[in-house]
mmCIF file with all atom_site columns, C-alpha atoms and ligand atoms in Angstrom:
data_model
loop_
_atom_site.group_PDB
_atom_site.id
_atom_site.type_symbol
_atom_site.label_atom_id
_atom_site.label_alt_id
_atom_site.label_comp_id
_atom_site.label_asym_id
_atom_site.label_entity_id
_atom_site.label_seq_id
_atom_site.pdbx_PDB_ins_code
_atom_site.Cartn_x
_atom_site.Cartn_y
_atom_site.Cartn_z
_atom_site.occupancy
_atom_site.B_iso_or_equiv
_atom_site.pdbx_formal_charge
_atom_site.auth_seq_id
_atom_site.auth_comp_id
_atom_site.auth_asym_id
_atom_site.auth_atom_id
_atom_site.pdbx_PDB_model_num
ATOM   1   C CA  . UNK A 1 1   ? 0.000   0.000   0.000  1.00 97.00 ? 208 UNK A CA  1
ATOM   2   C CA  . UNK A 1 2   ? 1.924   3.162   -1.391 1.00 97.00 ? 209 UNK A CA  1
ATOM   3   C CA  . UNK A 1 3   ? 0.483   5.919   1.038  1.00 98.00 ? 210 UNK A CA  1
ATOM   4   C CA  . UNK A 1 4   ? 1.630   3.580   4.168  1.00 98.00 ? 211 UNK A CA  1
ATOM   5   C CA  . UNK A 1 5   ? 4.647   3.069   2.584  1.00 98.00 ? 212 UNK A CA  1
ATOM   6   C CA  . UNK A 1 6   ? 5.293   6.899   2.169  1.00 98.00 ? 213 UNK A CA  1
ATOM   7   C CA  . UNK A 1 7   ? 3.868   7.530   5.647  1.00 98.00 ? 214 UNK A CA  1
ATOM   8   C CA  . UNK A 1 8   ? 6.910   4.256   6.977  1.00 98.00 ? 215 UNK A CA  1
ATOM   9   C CA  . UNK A 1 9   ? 9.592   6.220   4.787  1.00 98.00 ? 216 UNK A CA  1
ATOM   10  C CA  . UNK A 1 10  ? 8.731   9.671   6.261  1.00 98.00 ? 217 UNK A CA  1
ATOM   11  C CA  . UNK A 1 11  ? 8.181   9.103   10.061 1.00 98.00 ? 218 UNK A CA  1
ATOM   12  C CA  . UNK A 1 12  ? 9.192   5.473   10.842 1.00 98.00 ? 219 UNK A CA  1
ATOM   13  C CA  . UNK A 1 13  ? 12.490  4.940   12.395 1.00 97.00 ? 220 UNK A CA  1
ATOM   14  C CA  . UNK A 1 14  ? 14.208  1.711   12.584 1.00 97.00 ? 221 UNK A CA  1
ATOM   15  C CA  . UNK A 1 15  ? 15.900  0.888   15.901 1.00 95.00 ? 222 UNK A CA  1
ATOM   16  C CA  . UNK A 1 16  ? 18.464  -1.709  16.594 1.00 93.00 ? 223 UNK A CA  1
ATOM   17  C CA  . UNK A 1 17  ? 17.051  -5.422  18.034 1.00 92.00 ? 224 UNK A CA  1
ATOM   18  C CA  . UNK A 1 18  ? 14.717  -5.243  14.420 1.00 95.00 ? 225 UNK A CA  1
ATOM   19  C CA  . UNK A 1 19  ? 12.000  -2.732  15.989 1.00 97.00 ? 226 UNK A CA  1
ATOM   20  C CA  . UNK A 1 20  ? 10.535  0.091   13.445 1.00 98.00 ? 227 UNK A CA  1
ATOM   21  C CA  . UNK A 1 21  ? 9.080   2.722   15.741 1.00 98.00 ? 228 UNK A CA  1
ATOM   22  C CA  . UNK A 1 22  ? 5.760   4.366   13.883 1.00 98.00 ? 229 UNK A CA  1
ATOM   23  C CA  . UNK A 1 23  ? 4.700   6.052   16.901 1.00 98.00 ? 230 UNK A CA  1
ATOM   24  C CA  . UNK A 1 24  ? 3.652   9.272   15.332 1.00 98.00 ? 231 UNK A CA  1
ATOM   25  C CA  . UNK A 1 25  ? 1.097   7.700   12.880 1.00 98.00 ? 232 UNK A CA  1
ATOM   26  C CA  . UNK A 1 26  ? 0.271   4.044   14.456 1.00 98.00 ? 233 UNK A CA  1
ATOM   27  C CA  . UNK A 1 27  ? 0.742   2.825   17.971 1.00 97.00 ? 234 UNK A CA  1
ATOM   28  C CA  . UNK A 1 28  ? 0.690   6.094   19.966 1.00 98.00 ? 235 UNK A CA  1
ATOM   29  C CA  . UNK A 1 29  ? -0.190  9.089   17.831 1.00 98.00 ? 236 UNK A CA  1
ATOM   30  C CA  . UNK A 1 30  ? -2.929  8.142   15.415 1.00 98.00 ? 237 UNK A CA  1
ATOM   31  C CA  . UNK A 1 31  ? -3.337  9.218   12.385 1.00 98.00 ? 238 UNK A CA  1
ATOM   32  C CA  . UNK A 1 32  ? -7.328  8.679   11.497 1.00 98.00 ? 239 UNK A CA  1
ATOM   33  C CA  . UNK A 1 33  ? -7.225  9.202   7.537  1.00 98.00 ? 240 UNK A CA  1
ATOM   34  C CA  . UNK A 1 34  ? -4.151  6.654   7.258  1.00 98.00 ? 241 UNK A CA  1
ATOM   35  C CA  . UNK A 1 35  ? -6.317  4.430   9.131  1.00 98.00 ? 242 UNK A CA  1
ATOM   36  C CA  . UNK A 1 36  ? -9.111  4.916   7.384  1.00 98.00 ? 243 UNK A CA  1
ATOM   37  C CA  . UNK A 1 37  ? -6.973  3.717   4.100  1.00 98.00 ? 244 UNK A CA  1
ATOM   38  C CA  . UNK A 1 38  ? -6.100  1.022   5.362  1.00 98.00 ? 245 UNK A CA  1
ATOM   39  C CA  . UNK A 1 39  ? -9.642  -0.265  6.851  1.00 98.00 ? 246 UNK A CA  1
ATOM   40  C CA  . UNK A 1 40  ? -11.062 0.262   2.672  1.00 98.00 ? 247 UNK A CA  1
ATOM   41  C CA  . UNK A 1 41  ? -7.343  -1.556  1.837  1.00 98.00 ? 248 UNK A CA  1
ATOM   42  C CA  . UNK A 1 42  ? -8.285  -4.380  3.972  1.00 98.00 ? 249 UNK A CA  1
ATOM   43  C CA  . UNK A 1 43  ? -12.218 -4.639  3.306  1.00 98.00 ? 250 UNK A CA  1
ATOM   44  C CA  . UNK A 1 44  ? -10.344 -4.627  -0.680 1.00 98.00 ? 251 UNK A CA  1
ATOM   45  C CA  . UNK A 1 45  ? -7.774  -7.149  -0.605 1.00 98.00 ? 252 UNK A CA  1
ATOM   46  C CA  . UNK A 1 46  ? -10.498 -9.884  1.601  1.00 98.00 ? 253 UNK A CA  1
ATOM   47  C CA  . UNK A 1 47  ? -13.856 -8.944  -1.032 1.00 98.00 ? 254 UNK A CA  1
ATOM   48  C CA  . UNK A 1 48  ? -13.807 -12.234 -2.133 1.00 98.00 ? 255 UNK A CA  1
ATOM   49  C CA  . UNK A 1 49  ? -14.804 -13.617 1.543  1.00 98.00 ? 256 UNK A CA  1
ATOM   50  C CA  . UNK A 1 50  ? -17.568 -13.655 3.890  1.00 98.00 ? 257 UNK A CA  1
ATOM   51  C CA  . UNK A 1 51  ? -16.011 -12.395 7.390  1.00 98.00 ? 258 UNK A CA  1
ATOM   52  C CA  . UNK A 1 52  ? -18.994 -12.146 10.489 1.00 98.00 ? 259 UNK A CA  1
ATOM   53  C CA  . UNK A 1 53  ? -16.175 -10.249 12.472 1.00 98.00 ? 260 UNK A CA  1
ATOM   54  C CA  . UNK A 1 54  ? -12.808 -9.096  12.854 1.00 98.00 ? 261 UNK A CA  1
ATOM   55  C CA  . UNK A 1 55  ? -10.309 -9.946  15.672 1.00 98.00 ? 262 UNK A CA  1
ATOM   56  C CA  . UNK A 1 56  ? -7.652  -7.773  16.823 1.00 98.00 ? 263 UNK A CA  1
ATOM   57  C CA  . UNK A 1 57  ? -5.510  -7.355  20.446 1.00 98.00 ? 264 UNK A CA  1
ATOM   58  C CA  . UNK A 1 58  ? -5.113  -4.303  22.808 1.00 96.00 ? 265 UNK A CA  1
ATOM   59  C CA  . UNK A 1 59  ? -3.954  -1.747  21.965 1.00 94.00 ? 266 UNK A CA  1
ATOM   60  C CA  . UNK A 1 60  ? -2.458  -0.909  19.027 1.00 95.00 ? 267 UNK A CA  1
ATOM   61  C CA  . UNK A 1 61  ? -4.502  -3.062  16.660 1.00 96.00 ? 268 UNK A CA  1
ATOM   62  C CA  . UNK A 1 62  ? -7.895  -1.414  17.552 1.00 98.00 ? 269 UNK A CA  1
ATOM   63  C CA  . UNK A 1 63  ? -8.259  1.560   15.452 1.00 98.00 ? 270 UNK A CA  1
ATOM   64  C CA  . UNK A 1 64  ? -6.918  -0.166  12.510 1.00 98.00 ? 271 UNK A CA  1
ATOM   65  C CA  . UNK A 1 65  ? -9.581  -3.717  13.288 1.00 98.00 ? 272 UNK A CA  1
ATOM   66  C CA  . UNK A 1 66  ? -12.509 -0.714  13.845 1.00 98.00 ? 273 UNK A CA  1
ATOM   67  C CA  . UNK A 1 67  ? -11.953 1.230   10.516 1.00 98.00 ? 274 UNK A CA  1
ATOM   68  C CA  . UNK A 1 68  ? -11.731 -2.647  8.358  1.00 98.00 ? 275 UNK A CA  1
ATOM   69  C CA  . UNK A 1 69  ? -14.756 -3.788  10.541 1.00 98.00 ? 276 UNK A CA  1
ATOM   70  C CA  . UNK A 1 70  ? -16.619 -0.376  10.057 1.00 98.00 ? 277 UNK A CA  1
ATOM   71  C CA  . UNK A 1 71  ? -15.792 -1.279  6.181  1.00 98.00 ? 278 UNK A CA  1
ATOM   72  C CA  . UNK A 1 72  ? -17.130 -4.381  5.983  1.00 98.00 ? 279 UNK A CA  1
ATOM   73  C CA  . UNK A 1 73  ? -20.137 -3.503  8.325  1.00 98.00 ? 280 UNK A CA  1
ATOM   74  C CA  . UNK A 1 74  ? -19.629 -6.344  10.862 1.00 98.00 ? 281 UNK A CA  1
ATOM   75  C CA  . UNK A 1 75  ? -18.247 -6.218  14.474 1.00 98.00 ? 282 UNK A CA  1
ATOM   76  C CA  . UNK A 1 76  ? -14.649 -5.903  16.296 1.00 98.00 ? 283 UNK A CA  1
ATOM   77  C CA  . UNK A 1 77  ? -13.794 -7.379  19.157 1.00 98.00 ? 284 UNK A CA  1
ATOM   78  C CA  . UNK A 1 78  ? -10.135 -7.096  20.774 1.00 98.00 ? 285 UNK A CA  1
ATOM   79  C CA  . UNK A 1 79  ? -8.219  -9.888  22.727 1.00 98.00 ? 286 UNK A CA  1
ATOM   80  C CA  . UNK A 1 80  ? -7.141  -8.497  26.221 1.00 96.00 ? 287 UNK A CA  1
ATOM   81  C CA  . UNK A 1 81  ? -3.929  -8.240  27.309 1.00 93.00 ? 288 UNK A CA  1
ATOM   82  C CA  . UNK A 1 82  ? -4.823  -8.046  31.519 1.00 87.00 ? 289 UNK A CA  1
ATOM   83  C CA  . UNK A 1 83  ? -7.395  -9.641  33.215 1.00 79.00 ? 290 UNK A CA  1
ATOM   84  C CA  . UNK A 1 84  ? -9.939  -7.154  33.977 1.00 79.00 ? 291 UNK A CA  1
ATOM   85  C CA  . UNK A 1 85  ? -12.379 -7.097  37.502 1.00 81.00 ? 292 UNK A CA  1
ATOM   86  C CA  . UNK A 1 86  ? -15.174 -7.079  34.946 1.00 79.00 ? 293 UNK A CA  1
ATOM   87  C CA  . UNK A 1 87  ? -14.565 -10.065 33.031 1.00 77.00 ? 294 UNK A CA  1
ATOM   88  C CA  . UNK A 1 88  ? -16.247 -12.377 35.287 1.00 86.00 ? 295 UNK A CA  1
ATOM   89  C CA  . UNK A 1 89  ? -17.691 -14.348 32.546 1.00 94.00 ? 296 UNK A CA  1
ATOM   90  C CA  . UNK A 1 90  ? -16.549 -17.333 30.876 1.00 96.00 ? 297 UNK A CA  1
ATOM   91  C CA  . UNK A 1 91  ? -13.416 -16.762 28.126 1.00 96.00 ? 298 UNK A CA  1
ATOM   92  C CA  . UNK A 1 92  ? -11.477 -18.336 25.986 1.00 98.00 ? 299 UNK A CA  1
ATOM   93  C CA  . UNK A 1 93  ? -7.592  -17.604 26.468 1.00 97.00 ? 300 UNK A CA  1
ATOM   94  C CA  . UNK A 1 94  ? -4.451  -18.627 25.679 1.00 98.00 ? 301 UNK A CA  1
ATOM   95  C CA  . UNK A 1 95  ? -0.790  -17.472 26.599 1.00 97.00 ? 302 UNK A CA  1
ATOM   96  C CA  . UNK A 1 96  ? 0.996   -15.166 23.342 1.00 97.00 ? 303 UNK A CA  1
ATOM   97  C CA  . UNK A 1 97  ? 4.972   -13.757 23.818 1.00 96.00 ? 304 UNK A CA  1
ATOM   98  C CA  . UNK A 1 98  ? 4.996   -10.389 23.408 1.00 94.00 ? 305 UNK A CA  1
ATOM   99  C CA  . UNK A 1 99  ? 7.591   -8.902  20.934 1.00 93.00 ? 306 UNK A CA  1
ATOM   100 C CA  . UNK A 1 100 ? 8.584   -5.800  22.173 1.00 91.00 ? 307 UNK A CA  1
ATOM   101 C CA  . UNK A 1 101 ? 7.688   -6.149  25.859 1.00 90.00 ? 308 UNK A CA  1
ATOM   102 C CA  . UNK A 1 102 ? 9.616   -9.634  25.551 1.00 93.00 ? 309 UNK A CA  1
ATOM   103 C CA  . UNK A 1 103 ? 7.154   -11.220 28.806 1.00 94.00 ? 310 UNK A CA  1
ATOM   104 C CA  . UNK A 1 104 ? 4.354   -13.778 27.939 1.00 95.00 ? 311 UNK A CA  1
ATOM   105 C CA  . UNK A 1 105 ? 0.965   -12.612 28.714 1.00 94.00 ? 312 UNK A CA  1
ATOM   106 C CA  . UNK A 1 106 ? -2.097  -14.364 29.138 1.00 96.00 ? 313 UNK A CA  1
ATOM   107 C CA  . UNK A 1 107 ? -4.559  -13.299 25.875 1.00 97.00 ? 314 UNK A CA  1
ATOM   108 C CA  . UNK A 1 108 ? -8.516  -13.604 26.388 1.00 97.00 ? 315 UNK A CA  1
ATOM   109 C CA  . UNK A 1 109 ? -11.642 -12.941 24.421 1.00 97.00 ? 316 UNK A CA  1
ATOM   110 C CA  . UNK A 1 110 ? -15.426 -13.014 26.506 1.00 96.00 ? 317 UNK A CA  1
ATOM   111 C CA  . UNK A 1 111 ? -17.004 -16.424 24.495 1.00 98.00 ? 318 UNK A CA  1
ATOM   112 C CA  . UNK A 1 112 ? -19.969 -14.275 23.933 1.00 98.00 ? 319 UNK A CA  1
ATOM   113 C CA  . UNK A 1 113 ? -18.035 -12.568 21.742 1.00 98.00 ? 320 UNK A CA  1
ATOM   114 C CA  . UNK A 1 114 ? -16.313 -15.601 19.566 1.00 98.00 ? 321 UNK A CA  1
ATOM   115 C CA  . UNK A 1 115 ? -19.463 -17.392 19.091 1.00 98.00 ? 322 UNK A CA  1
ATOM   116 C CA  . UNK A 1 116 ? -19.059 -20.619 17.127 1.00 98.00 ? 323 UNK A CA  1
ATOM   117 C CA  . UNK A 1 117 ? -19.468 -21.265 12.824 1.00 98.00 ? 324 UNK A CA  1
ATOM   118 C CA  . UNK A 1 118 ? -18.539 -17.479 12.514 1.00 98.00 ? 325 UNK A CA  1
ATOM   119 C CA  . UNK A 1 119 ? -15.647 -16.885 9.724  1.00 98.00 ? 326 UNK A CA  1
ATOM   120 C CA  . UNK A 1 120 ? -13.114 -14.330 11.349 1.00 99.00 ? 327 UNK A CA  1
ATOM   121 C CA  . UNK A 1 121 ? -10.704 -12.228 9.905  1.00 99.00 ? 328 UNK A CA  1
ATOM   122 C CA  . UNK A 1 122 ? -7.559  -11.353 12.013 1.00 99.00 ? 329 UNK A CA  1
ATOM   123 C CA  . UNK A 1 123 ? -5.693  -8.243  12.236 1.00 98.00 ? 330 UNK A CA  1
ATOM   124 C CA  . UNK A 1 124 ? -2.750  -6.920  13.673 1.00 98.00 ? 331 UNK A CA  1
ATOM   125 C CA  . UNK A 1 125 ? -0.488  -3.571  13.371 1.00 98.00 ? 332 UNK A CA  1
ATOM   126 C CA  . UNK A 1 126 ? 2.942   -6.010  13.175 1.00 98.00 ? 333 UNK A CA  1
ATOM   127 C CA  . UNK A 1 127 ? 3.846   -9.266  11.962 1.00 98.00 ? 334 UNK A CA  1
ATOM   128 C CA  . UNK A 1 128 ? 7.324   -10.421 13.552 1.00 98.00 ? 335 UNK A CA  1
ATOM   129 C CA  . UNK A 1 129 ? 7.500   -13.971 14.612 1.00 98.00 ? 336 UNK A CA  1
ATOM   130 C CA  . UNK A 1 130 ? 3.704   -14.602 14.721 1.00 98.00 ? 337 UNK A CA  1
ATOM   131 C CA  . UNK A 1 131 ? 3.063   -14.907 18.283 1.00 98.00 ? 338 UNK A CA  1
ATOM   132 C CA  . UNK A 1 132 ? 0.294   -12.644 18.533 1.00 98.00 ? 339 UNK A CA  1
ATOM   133 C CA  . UNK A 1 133 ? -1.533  -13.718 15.605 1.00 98.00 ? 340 UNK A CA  1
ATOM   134 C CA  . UNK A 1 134 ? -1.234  -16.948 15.880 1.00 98.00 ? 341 UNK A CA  1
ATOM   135 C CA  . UNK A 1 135 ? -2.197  -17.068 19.420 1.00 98.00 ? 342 UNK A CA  1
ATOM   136 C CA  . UNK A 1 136 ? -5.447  -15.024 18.106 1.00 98.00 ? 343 UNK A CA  1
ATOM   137 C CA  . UNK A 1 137 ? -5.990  -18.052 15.542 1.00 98.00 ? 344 UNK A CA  1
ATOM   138 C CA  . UNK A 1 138 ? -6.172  -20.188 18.284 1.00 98.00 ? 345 UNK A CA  1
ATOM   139 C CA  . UNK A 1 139 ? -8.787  -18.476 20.450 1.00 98.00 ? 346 UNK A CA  1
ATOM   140 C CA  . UNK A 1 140 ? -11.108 -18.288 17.181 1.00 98.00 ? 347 UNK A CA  1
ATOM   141 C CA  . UNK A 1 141 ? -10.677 -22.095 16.453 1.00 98.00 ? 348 UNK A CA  1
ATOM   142 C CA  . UNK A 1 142 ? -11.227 -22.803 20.998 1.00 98.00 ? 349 UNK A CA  1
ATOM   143 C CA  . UNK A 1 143 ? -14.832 -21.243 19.583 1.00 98.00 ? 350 UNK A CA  1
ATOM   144 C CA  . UNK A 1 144 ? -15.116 -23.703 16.561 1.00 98.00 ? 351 UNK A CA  1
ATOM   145 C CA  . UNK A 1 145 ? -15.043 -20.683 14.065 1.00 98.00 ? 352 UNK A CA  1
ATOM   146 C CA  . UNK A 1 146 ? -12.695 -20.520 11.231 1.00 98.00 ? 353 UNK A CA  1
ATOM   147 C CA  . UNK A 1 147 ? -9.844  -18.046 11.022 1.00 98.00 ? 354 UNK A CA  1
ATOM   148 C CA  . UNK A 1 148 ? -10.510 -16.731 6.663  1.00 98.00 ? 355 UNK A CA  1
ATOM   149 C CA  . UNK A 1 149 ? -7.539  -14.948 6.961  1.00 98.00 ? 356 UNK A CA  1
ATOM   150 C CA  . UNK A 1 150 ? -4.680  -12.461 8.778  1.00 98.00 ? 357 UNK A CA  1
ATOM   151 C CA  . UNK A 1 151 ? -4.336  -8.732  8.133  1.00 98.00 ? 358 UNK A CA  1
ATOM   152 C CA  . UNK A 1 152 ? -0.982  -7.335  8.952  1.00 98.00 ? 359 UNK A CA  1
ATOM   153 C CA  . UNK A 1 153 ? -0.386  -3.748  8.574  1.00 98.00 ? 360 UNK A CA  1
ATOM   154 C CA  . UNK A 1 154 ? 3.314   -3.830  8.969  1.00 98.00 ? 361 UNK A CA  1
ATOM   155 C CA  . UNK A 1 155 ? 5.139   -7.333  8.246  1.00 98.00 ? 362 UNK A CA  1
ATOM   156 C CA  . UNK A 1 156 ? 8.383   -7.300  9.065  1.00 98.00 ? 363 UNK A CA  1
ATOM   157 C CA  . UNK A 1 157 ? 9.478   -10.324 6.094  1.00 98.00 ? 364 UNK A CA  1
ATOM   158 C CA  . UNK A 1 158 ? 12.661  -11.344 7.059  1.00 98.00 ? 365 UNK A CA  1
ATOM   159 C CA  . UNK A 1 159 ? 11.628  -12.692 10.664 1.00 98.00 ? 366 UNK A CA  1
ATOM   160 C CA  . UNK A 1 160 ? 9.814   -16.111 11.684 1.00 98.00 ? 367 UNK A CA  1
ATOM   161 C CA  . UNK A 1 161 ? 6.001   -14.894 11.114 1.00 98.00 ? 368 UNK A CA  1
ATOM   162 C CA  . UNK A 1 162 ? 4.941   -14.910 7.639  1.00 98.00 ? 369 UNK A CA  1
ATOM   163 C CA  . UNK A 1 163 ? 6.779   -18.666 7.182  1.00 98.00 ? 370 UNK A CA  1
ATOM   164 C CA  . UNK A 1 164 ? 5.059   -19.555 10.461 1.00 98.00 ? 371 UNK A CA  1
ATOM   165 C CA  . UNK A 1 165 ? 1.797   -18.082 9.192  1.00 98.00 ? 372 UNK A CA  1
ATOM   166 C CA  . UNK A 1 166 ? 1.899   -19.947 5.504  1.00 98.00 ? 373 UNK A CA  1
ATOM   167 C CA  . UNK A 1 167 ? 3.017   -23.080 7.205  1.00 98.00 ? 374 UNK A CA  1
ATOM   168 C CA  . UNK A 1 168 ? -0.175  -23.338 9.191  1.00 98.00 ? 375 UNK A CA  1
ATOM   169 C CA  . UNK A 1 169 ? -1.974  -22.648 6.146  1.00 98.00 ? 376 UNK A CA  1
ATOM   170 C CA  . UNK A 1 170 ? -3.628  -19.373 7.043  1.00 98.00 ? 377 UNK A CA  1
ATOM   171 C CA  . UNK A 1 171 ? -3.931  -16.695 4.184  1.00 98.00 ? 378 UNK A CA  1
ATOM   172 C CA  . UNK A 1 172 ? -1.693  -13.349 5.371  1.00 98.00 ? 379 UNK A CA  1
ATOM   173 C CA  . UNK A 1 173 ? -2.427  -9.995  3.669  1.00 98.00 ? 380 UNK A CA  1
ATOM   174 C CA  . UNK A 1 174 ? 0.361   -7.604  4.603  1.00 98.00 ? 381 UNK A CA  1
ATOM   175 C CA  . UNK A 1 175 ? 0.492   -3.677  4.053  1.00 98.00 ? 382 UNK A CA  1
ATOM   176 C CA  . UNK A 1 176 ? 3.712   -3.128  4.026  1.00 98.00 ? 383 UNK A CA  1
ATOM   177 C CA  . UNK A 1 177 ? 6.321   -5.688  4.033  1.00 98.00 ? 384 UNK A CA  1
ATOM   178 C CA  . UNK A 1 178 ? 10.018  -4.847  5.027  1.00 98.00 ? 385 UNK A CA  1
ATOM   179 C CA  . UNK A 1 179 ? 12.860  -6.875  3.864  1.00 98.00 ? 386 UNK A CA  1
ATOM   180 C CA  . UNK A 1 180 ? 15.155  -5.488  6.310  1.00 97.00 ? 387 UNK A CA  1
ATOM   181 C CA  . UNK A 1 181 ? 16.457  -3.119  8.791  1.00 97.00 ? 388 UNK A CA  1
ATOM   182 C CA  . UNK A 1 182 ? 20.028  -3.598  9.231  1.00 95.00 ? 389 UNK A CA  1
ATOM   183 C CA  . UNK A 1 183 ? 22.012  -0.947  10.065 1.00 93.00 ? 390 UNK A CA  1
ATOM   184 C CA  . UNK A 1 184 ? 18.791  0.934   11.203 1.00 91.00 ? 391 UNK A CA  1
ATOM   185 C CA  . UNK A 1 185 ? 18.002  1.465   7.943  1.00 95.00 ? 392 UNK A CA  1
ATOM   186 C CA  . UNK A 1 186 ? 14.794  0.489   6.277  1.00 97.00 ? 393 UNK A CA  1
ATOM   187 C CA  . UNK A 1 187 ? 13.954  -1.289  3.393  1.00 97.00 ? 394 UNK A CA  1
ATOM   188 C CA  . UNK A 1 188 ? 11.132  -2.891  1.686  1.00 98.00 ? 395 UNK A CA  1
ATOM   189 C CA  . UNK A 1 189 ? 10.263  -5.649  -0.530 1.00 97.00 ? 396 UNK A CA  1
ATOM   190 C CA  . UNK A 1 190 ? 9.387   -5.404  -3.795 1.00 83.00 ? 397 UNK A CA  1
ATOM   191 C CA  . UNK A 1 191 ? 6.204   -5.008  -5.005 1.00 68.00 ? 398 UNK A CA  1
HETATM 192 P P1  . LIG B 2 .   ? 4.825   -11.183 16.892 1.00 77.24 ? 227 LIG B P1  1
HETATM 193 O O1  . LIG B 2 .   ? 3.793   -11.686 17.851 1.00 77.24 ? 227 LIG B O1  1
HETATM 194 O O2  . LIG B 2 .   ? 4.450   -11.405 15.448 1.00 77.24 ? 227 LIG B O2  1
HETATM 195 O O3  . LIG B 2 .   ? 6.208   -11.672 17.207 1.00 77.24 ? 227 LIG B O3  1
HETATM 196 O O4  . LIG B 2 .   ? 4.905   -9.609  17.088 1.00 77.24 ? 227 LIG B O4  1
HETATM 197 C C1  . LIG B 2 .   ? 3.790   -8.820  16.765 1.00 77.24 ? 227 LIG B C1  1
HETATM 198 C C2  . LIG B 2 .   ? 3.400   -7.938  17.913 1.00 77.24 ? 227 LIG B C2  1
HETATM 199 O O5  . LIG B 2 .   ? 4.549   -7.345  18.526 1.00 77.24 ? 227 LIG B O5  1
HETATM 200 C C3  . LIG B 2 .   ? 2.529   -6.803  17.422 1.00 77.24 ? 227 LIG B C3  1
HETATM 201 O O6  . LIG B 2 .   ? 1.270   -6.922  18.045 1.00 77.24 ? 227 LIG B O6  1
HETATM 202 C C4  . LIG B 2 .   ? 3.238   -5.540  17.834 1.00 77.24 ? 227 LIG B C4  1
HETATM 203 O O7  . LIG B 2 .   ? 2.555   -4.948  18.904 1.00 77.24 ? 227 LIG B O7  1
HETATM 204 C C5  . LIG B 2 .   ? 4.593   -5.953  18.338 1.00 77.24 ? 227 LIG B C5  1
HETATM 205 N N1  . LIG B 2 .   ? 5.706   -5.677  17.393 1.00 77.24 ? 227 LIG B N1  1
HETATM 206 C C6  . LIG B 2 .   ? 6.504   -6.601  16.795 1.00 77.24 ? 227 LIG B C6  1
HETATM 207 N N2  . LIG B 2 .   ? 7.460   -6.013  16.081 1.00 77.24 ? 227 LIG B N2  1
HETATM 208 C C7  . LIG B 2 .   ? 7.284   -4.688  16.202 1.00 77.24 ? 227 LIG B C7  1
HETATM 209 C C8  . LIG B 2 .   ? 7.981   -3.545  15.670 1.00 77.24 ? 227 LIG B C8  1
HETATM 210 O O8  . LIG B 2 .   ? 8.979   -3.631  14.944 1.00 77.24 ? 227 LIG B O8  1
HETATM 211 N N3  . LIG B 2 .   ? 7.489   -2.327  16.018 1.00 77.24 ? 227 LIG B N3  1
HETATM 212 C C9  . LIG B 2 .   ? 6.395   -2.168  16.813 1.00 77.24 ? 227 LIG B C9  1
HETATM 213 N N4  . LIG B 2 .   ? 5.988   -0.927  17.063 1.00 77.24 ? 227 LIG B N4  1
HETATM 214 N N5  . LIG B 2 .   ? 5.716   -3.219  17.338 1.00 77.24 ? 227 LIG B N5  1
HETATM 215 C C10 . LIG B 2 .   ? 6.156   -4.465  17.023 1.00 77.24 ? 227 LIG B C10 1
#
């Protein structure tokens, strides 16, 4: 997606350990147009399947999972990163490594919002080794629904996710994929 790519050229900064930072435009500062591109980019690129809703995880992944829900006129719902007071009901959970905070945390989704035979579409602002995504996979198949695909905005293609993501046989839609960022310097693959 060009304008993301434009947006990853001009503000994104690669940091050593293989971390892009996009804070000004994705996971702290949010920019609502971007987003808004990429919800239509989304909806686009899955036309060809039914989804009943869309799955995404606290917090940067919600206003990106709203915009392609709002798109496709069907519900979020976001997998929870703490164990709230409120969620006395029964969930489904499982335990996902997290990436940058590099601790394992325990993942959950209310089951009254997986309900079973749905088709779900998963999406997520970064793909590195597939932790998080996966993990989401398996909450949606604990409810007997089927994952129809993962949305990543940012893949980052030379680490462990996508192969991990093929292997299981799940269809990935990246935004952006980045080849590498050695030497802190960015670069993408080809189109
Ligand atoms: P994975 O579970 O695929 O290893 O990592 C994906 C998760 O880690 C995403 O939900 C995202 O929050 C975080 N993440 C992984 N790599 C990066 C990165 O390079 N930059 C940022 N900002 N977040 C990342």
């Amino acid at each position: 997606m060009e304008l993301l790519k434009q947006y990853i050229i001009k503000e994104g900064f690669a940091l050593p350990g293989n971390v892009l930072k996009v804070d000004s435009f994705l996971n702290h500062q949010i920019d609502p147009r971007l987003c808004v591109s990429m919800g239509k980019e989304f909806a686009a690129r899955f036309s060809d399947v039914k989804i009943d809703r869309v799955l995404t995880i606290e917090a940067s992944g919600i206003a990106i999972g709203l915009m392609a829900a709002l798109e496709m006129n069907i519900p979020l719902v976001f997998a929870r990163k703490k164990k709230s007071v409120l969620m006395t009901e029964e969930a489904y959970s499982t335990d996902v490594f997290s990436y940058t905070k590099k601790e394992t945390s325990n993942i959950s989704v209310l089951k009254k919002f997986m309900p079973q035979d749905e088709r779900v579409l998963i999406i997520d602002d970064f793909l590195a080794n597939g932790d998080a995504a996966l993990g989401m996979a398996r909450i949606v198949e604990a409810a007997g629904s089927e994952v129809v695909g993962i949305g990543i905005v940012i893949e980052k293609s030379f680490q462990a996710g996508h192969k991990r993501i093929r292997d299981a046989g799940y269809r990935l839609e990246s935004l952006a994929r980045i080849k590498s960022l050695e030497n802190c310097t960015i670069t993408f693959m080809e189109d």
